PDB file of C-alpha atoms and ligand atoms in Angstrom:
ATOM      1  CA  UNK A 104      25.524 -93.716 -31.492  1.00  0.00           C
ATOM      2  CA  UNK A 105      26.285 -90.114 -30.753  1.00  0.00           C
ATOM      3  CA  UNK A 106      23.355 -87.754 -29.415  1.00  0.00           C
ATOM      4  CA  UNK A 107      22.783 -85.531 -32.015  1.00  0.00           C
ATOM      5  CA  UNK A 108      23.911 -81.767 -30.432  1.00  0.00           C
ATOM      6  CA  UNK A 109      20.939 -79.827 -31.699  1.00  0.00           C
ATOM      7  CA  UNK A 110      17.641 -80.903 -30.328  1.00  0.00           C
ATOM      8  CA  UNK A 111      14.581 -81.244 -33.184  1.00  0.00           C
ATOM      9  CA  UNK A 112      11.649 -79.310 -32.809  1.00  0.00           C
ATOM     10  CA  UNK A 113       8.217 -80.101 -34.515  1.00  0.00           C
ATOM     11  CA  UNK A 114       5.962 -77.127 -35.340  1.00  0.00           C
ATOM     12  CA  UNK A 115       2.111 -78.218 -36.348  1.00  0.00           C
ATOM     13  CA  UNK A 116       0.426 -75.462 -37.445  1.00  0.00           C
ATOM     14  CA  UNK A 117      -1.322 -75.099 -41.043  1.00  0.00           C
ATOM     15  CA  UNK A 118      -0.500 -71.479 -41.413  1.00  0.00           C
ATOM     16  CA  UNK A 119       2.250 -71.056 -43.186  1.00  0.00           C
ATOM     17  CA  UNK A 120       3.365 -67.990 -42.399  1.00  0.00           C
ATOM     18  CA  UNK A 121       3.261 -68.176 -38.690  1.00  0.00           C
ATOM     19  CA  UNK A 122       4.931 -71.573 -38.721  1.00  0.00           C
ATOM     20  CA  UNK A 123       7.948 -70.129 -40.511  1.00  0.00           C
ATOM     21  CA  UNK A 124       8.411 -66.880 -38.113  1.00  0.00           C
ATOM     22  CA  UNK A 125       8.527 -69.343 -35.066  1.00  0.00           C
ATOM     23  CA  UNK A 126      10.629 -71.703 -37.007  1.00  0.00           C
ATOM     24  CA  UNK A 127      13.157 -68.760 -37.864  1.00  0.00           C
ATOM     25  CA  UNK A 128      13.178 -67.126 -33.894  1.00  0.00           C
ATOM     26  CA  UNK A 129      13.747 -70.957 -32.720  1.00  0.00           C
ATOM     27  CA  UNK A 130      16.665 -71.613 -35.214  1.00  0.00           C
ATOM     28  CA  UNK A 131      18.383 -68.334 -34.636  1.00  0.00           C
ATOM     29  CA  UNK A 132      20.679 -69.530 -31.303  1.00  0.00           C
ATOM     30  CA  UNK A 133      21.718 -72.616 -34.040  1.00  0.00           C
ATOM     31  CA  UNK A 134      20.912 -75.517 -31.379  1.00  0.00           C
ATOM     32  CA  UNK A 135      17.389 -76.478 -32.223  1.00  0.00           C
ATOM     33  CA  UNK A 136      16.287 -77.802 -35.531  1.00  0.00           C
ATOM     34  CA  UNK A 137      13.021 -77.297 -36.559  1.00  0.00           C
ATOM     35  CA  UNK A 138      10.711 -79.220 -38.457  1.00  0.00           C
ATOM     36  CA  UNK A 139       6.895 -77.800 -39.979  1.00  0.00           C
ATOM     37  CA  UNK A 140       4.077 -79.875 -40.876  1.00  0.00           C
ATOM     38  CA  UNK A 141       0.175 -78.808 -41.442  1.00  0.00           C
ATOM     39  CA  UNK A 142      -1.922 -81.084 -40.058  1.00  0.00           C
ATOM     40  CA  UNK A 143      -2.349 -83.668 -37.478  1.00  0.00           C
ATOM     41  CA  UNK A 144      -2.023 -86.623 -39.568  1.00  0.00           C
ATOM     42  CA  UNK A 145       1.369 -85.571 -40.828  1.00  0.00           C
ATOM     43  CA  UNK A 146       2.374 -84.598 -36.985  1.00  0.00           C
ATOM     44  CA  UNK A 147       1.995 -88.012 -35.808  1.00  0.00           C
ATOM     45  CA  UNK A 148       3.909 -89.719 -38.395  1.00  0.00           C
ATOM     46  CA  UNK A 149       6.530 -87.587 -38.208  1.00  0.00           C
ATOM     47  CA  UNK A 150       7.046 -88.313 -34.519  1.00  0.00           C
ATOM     48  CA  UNK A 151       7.027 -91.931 -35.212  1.00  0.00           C
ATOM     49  CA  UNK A 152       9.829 -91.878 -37.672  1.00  0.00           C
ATOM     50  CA  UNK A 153      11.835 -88.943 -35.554  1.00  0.00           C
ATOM     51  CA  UNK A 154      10.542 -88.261 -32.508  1.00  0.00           C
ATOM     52  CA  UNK A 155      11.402 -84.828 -31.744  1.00  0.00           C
ATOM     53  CA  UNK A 156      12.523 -83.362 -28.079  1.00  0.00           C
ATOM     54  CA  UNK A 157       9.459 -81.118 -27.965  1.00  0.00           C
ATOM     55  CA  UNK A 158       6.128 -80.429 -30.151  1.00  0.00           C
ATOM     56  CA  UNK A 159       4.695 -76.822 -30.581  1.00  0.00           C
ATOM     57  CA  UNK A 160       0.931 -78.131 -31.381  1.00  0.00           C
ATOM     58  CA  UNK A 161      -1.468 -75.575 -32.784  1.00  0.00           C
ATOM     59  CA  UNK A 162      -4.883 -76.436 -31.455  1.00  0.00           C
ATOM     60  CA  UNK A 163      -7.111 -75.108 -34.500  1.00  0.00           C
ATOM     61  CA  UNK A 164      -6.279 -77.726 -37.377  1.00  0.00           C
ATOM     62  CA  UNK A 165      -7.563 -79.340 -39.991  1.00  0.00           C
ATOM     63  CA  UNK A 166      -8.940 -82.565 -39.580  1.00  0.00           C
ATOM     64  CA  UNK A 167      -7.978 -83.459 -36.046  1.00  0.00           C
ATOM     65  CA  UNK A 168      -7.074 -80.401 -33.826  1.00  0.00           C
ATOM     66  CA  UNK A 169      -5.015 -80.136 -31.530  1.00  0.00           C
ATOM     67  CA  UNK A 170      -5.916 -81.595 -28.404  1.00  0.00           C
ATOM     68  CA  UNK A 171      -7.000 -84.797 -30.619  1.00  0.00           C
ATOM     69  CA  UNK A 172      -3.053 -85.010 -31.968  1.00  0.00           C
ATOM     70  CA  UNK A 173      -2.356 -84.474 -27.924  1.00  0.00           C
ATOM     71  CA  UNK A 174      -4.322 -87.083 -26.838  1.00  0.00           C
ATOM     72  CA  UNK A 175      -2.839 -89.259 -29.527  1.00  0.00           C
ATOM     73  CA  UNK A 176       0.654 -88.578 -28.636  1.00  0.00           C
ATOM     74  CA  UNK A 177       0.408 -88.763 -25.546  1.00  0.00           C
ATOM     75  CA  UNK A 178      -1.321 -92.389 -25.511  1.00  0.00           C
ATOM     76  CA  UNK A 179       1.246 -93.815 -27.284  1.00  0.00           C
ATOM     77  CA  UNK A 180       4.454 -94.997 -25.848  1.00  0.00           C
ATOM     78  CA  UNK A 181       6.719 -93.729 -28.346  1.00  0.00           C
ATOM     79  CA  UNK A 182       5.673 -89.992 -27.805  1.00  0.00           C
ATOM     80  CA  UNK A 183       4.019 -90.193 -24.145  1.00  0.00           C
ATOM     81  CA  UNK A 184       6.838 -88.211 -23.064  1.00  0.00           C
ATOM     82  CA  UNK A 185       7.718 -85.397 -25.623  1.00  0.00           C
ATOM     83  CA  UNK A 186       7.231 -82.409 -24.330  1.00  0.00           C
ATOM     84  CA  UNK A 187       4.100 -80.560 -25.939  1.00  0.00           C
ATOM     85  CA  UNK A 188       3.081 -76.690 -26.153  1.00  0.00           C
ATOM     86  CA  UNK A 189      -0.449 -75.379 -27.093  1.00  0.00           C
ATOM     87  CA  UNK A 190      -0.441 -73.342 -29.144  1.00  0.00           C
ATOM     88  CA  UNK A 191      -3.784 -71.309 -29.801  1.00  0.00           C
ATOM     89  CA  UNK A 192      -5.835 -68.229 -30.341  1.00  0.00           C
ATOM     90  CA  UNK A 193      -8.243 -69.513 -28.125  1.00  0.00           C
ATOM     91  CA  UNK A 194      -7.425 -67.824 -24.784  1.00  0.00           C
ATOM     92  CA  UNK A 195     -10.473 -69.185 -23.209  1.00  0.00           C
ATOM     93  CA  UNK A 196     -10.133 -70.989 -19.594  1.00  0.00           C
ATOM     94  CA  UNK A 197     -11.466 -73.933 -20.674  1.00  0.00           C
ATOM     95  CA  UNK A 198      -9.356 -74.849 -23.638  1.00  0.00           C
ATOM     96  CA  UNK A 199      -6.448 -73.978 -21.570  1.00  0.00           C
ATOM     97  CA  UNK A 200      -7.154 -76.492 -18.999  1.00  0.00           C
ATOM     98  CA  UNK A 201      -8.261 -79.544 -21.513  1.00  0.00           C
ATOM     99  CA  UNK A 202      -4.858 -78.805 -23.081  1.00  0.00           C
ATOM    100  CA  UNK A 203      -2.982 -79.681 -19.572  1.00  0.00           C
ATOM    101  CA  UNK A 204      -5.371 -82.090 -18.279  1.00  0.00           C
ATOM    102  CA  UNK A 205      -4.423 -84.336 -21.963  1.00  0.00           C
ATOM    103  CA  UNK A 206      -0.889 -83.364 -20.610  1.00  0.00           C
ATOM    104  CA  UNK A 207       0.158 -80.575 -22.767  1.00  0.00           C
ATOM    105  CA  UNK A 208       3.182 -79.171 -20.594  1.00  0.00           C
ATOM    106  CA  UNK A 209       2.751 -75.508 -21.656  1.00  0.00           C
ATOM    107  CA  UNK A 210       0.576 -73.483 -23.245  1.00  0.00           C
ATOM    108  CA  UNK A 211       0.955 -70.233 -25.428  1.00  0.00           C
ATOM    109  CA  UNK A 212      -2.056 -67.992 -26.537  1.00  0.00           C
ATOM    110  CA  UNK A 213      -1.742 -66.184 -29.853  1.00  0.00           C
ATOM    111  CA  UNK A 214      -0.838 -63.436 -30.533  1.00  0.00           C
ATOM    112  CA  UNK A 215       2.353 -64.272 -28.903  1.00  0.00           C
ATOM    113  CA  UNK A 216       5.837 -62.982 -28.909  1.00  0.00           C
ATOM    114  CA  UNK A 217       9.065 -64.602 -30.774  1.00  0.00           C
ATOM    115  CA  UNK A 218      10.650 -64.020 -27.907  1.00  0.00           C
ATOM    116  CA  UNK A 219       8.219 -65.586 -25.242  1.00  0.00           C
ATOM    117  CA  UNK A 220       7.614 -68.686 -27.397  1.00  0.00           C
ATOM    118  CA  UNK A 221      11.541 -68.773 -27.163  1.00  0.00           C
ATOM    119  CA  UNK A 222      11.605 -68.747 -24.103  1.00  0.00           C
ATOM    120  CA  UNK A 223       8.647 -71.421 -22.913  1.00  0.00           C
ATOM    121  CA  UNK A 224      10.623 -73.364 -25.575  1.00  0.00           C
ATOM    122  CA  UNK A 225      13.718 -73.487 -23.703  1.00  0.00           C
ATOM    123  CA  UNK A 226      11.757 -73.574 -20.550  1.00  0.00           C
ATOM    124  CA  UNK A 227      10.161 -76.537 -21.214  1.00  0.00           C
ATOM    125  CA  UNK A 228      13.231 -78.081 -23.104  1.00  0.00           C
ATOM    126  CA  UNK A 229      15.216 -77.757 -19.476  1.00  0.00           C
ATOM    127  CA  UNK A 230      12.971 -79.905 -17.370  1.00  0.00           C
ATOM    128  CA  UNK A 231      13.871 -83.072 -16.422  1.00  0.00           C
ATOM    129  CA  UNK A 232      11.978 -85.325 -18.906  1.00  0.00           C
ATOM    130  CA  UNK A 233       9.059 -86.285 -16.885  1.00  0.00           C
ATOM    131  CA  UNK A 234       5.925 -88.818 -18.450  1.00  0.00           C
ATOM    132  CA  UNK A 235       3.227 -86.530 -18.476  1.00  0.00           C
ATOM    133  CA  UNK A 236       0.701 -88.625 -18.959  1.00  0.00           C
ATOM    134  CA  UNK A 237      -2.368 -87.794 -17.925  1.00  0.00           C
ATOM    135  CA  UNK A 238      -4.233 -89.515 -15.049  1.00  0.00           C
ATOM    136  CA  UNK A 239      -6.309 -92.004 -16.688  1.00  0.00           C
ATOM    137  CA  UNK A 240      -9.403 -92.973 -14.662  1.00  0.00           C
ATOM    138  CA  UNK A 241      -9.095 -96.830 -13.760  1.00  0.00           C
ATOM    139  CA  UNK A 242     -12.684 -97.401 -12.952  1.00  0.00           C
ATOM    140  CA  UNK A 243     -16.185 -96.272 -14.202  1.00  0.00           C
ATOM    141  CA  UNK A 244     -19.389 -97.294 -11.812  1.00  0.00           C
ATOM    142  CA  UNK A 245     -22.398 -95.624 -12.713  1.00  0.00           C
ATOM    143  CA  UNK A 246     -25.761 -96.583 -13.227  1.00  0.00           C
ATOM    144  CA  UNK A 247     -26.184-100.365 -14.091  1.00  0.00           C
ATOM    145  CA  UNK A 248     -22.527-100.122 -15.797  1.00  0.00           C
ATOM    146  CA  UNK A 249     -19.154-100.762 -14.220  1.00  0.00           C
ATOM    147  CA  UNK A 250     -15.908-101.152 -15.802  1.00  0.00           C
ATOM    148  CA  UNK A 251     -12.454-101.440 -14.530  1.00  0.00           C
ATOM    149  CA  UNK A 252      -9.770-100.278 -16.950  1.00  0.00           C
ATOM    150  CA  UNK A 253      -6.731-102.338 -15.773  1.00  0.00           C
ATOM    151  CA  UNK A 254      -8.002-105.460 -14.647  1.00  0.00           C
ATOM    152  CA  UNK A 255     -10.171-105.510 -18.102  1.00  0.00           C
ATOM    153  CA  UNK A 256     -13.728-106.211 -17.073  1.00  0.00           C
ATOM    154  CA  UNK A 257     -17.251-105.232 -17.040  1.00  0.00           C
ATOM    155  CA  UNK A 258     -20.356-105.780 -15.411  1.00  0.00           C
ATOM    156  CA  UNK A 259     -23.617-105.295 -15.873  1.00  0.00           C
ATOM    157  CA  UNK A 260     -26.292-105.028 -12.928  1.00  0.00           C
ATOM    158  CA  UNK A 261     -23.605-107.130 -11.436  1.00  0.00           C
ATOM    159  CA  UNK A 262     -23.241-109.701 -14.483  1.00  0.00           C
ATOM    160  CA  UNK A 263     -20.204-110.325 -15.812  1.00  0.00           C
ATOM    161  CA  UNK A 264     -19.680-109.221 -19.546  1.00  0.00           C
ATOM    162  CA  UNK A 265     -16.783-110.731 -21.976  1.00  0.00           C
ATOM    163  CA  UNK A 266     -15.870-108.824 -24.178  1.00  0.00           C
ATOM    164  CA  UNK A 267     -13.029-108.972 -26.872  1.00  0.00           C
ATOM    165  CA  UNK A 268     -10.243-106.962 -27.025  1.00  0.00           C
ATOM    166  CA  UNK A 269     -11.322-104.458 -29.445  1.00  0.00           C
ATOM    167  CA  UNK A 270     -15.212-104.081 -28.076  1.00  0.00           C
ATOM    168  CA  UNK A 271     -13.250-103.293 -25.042  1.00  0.00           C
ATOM    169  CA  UNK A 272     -11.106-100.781 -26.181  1.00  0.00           C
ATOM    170  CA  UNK A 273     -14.043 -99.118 -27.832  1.00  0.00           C
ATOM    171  CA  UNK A 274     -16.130 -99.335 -24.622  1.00  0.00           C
ATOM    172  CA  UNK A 275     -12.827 -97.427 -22.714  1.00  0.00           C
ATOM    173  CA  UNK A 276     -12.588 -94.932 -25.351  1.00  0.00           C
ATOM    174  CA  UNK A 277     -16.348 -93.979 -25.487  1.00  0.00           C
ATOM    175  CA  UNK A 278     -17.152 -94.146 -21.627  1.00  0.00           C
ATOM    176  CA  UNK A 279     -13.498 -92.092 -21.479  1.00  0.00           C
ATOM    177  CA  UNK A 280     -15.391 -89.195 -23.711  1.00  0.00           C
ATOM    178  CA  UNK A 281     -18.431 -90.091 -22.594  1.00  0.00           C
ATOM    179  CA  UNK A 282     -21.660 -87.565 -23.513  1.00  0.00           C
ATOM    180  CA  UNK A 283     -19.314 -86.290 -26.170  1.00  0.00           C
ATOM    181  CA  UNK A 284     -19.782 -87.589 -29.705  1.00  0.00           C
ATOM    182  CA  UNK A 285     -16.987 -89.668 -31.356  1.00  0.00           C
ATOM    183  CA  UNK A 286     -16.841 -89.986 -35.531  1.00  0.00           C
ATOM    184  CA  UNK A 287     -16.003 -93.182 -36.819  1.00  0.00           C
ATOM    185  CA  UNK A 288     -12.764 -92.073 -37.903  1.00  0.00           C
ATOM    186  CA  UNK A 289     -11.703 -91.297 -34.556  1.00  0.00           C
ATOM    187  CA  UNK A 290     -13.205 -94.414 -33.277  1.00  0.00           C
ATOM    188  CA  UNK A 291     -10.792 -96.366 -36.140  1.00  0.00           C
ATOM    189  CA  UNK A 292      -7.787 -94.420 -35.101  1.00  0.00           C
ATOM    190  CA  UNK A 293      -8.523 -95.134 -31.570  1.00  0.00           C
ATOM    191  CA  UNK A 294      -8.627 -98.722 -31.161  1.00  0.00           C
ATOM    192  CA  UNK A 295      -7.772 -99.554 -34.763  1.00  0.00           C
ATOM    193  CA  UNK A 296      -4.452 -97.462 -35.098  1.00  0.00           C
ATOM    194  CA  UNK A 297      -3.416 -95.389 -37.966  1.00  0.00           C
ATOM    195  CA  UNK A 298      -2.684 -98.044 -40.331  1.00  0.00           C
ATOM    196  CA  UNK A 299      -6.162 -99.222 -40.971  1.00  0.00           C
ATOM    197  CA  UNK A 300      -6.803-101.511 -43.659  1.00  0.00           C
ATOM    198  CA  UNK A 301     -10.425-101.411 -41.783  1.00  0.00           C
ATOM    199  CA  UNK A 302     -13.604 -99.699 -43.101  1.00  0.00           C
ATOM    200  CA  UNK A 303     -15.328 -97.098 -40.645  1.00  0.00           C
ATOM    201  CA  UNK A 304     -18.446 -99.508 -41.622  1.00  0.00           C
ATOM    202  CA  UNK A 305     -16.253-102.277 -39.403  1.00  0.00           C
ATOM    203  CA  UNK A 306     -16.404 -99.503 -36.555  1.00  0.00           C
ATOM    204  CA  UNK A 307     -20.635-100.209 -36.695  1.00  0.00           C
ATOM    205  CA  UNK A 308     -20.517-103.501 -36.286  1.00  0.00           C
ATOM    206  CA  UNK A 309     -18.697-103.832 -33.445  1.00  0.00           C
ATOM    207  CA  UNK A 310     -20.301-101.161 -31.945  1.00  0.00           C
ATOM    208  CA  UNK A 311     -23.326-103.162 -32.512  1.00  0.00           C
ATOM    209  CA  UNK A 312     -22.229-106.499 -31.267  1.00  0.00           C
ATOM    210  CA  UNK A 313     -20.604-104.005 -28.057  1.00  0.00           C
ATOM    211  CA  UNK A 314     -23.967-102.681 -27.804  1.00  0.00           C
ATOM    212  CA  UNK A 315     -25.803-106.244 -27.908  1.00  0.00           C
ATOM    213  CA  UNK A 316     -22.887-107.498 -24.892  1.00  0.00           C
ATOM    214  CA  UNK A 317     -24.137-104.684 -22.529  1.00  0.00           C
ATOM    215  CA  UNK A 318     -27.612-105.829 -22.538  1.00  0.00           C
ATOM    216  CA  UNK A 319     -29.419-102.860 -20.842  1.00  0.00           C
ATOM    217  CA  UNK A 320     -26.638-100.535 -20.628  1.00  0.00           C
ATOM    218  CA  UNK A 321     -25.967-100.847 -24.658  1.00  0.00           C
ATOM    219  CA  UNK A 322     -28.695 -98.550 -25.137  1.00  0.00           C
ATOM    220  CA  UNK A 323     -26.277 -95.647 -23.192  1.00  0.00           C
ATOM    221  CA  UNK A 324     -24.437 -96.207 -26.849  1.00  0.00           C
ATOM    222  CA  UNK A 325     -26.541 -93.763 -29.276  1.00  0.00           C
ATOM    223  CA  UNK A 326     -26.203 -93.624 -32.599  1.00  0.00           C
ATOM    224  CA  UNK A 327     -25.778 -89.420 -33.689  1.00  0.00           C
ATOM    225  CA  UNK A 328     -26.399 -90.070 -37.493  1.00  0.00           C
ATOM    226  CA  UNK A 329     -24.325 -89.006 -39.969  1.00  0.00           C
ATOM    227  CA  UNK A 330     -21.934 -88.357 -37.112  1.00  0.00           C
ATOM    228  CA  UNK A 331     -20.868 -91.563 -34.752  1.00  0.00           C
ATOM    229  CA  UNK A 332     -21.381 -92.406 -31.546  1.00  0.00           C
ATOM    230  CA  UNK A 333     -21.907 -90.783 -28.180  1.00  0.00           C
ATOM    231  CA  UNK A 334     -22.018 -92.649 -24.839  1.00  0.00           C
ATOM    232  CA  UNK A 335     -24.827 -91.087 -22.990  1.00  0.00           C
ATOM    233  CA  UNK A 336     -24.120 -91.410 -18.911  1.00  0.00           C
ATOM    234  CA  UNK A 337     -26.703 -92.103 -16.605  1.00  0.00           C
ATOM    235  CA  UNK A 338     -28.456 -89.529 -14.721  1.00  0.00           C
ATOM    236  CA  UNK A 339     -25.897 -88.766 -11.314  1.00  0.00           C
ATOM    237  CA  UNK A 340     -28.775 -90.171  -8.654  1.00  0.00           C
ATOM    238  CA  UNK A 341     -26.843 -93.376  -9.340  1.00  0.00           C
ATOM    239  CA  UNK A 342     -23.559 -92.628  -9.297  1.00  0.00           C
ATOM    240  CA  UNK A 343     -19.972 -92.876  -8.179  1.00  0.00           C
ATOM    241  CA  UNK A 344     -16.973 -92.511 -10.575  1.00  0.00           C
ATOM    242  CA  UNK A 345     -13.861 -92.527  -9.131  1.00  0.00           C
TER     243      UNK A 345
HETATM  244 CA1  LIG B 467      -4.151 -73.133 -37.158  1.00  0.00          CA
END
């Protein structure tokens, strides 16, 4: 099959209006071909059925922002390594640096110009494709908890814990956003996938049986009602997290 001469771009961002100026200054040199969608949801599923050669991500969306659909794409193998620009009217610090720690490869504050976005377009299209994925931690110690990512297990005040695959992948993704709290719908896109034939009341019961596994450290999983879940870390007198 022939590589396609004109490289596809995907523009998320639910305003209209902005989406079709940058779409218009990217088509004008004829060798990118841009495609718009509105939210997150439509983002990802786009890039699994053509992944584009770079993403222009809005962060403020509806539904999942930005750095969510980032953090998506970029944990997937299909997309790891598409090329992603922020774009936002946040200018703060912080925003800019969660955006390229979740390996966003640029990022553009609104208001911006055609022209620059043009150009961190093409900048970013000339790198050498690189994975930018960011660097996952591969352990967790803390407290009576300690979990290593790749070789899959967890202790407890030194006791082995089995757990299954999914109670697992829930325990990662919690203790990964740990002190931060995580919906049930994220929680079922997370370590359910997109195509969920699953309830988010499914999501509560393994959280509960995760929660009964850990003994003691079960009780760092809290409950924020009418909200999810939030893994509380211990105190740092404990601690070392590496
Ligand atoms: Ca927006």
């Amino acid at each position: 099959m022939t590589k396609p001469a004109r490289t596809k771009v995907l523009i998320v961002e639910d305003e209209p209006d902005i989406a079709g100026l940058m779409k218009h200054a990217l088509e004008r040199s004829g060798d990118l071909d841009v495609e718009i969608v509105g939210t997150g949801a439509a983002a990802l599923k786009s890039v699994m059925e053509d992944p584009p050669g770079l993403v222009l991500l809005d962060l403020n969306l509806p539904f999942i922002d930005g750095i969510e659909v980032c953090r998506l794409l970029r944990g997937r193998a299909v997309s790891a390594a598409i090329p992603i620009i922020m774009v936002s009217a946040r200018s703060g610090e912080s925003e800019r640096i969660s955006g390229l720690e979740l390996g966003a490869d640029d990022y553009v504050t609104k208001p911006f110009s055609l022209r620059e976005l043009v150009a961190r377009v093409r900048a970013v299209l000339r790198r050498p494709s690189q994975v930018a994925v960011p660097e996952r931690i591969t352990a967790y110690k803390r407290g009576s908890l300690t979990i290593d990512f790749d070789a899959v297990s967890v202790t407890v005040s030194g006791a082995s814990v089995k757990l299954t695959k999914r109670e697992f992948e829930l325990l990662c993704f919690l203790v990964e956003n740990r002190n931060r709290v995580i919906s049930r719908d994220r929680l079922l896109e997370r370590v359910w996938g997109f195509d969920r034939q699953v309830e988010t009341r499914s999501v509560d019961v393994h959280v509960g049986r995760l929660r009964g596994k850990l003994g003691s450290a079960g009780r760092q999983i809290e409950t924020v009602i009418g909200m999810g879940y939030r893994f509380v870390e211990e105190p740092e007198s404990a601690a070392a997290l590496d």
